[in-house]
Amino acid sequence: MLTLVYKDLIVQRIVILTYSVVTILFATQMLSVDAPLVIVAMLAMAFTFASAAHDDRANSHLLLNSLPVTRREIVTAKYVYHVAASLGFVGMAAIARTLLGMMSPHAALSQTLITMTVITWYLAIFFPMYYGLGPRFVQVGMIVFFVTIMTIAPWAYNVAVKHNFWGLPELIASLPAVPLYLLLAAATFALLLVSWRVSVWLYSRKSF
Amino acid sequence: MEDVVVLDQVSKSYKDFRLNGVSFTVKRGYIHGFIGRNGAGKTTTIKLMMNLIEPDAGSIRIFGLDHREHEKEIKQRIGFVYADNCFYDDLTLEAMSRIVARCYRNWDERAYRRYLKMLDLPPKKKIKHLSKGMKTKYAIALALSHNADLIAMDEPTSGLDPVVRREILDVLTDVIQDEEKTIFFSTHITSDLEQVADYITFIHDGSIRFSLSKDEIFEKYTLVKGGLDLLDADTRRLFVGVREHSYGFEGLTDRPTEVRRLFRDQAIYEKPTLEEVMVYTIKFGNDAARGETAR
């Protein structure tokens, strides 16, 4: 399984490097944006689409499924790789902002956890859709994703800011922090587990 | 002789194609050719063996193991070569081989280097900069570098020039000197198999027509040439396929003794090529006249 993660690292090293540079530019406000970590989260999500499109273009399913690895391992490696890559991007942004004094270490940690939770939910939806619908999902999904982040997302974010996120931050702040984080972590883990099982089932039924 | 691959009544249906109860075996230590025209079911059969598609019915056993239950173990012992490039175009040969090498327990780096040299492959070059022939040679180098017991190849010589084809056939002939190795090789270029194969399986329209040793094929089939006056409804039934022209006929028979007894020295009898066996069966096929379908 680690071989497959290594494979993705080698195959996509240029893409990873490019996304890392863009992440740093956004995180350090060299490219000025209102919410750098939100942008980094979107970059991480876009990375997933780019990676899936690359796999389909390279016809890699034929190669992978001819190597001595199981389909379960192929799917598991994808989850591990993308969670790790997303954590890398978000972590890199948080560390850069902390080192430059733009964020306290405590805020960096909590924002990293929240951002990673959002990304994980996204991955939990992305992979079953990808393994179920295949390249068509990647093509259509990429267009929908980019149109969304270019048009709907900024508008929705501004509306949310205008209404102070409908009191959600205060509500969260009023709840006990530790049980809340534990509950969130458990829900995220459960969602990821269900998503992984569905993806393995879908991928096992595929023909190449 | 041990059977390395056993396909038993394997079927797979698509909207416009059906693989129809395919059964044959591949014996250890030989080159086994798999012939048929484009779209006959060669690639589907190889994909079924590689567990890239799931059969609707039947069983596939490789090295005596169920190909689905023991997939990982079986694939450790199979080297694969596909007609289309399935490697990452942006990687160099060296980078790609590092990935593949990590997947196999018995990866032999020295053998890999030897094959790169033998096949004149530049390790620093990106895969996208290789010609089709070089990509195939690279796939063969990878397939042969982890001590695989079975090399499964789907149309490896298709679209290649005669020099590269010869080079590939020479490597395969060399590999088979080790009696533990088996090569299963699909192609529609029958002349390649005539040079190297020991066994031939012929598939047509999703059904196996025959699976025999090369010697058995040439014993079984005879090409007959004679005048049109020799042909009537009864004698036509003796032929797998007949081609008529203004100055006579040429026919492929799988009942040479009967034909010789009937025609004696009025006809000429020749050993057919594999291509002739294939063409007469497919193009000039006499199934309807003989009242049979697949044999």
Coordinates of C-alpha atoms in Angstrom, one line a residue, chain A residues 106 168-185:
Chain A
H106 CA -3.1 27.8 19.3
L168 CA -22.5 29.8 14.4
P169 CA -19.1 30.8 15.8
E170 CA -20.7 32.0 19.1
L171 CA -22.7 28.8 19.3
I172 CA -19.6 26.7 18.8
A173 CA -17.6 28.9 21.3
S174 CA -20.4 28.4 23.9
L175 CA -20.1 24.6 23.7
P176 CA -17.4 22.7 25.7
A177 CA -14.4 22.5 23.4
V178 CA -13.0 19.1 24.2
P179 CA -16.3 17.1 23.7
L180 CA -17.0 19.1 20.7
Y181 CA -13.7 18.3 19.0
L182 CA -14.0 14.7 20.0
L183 CA -17.5 14.5 18.5
L184 CA -16.3 16.2 15.4
A185 CA -13.3 13.8 15.1

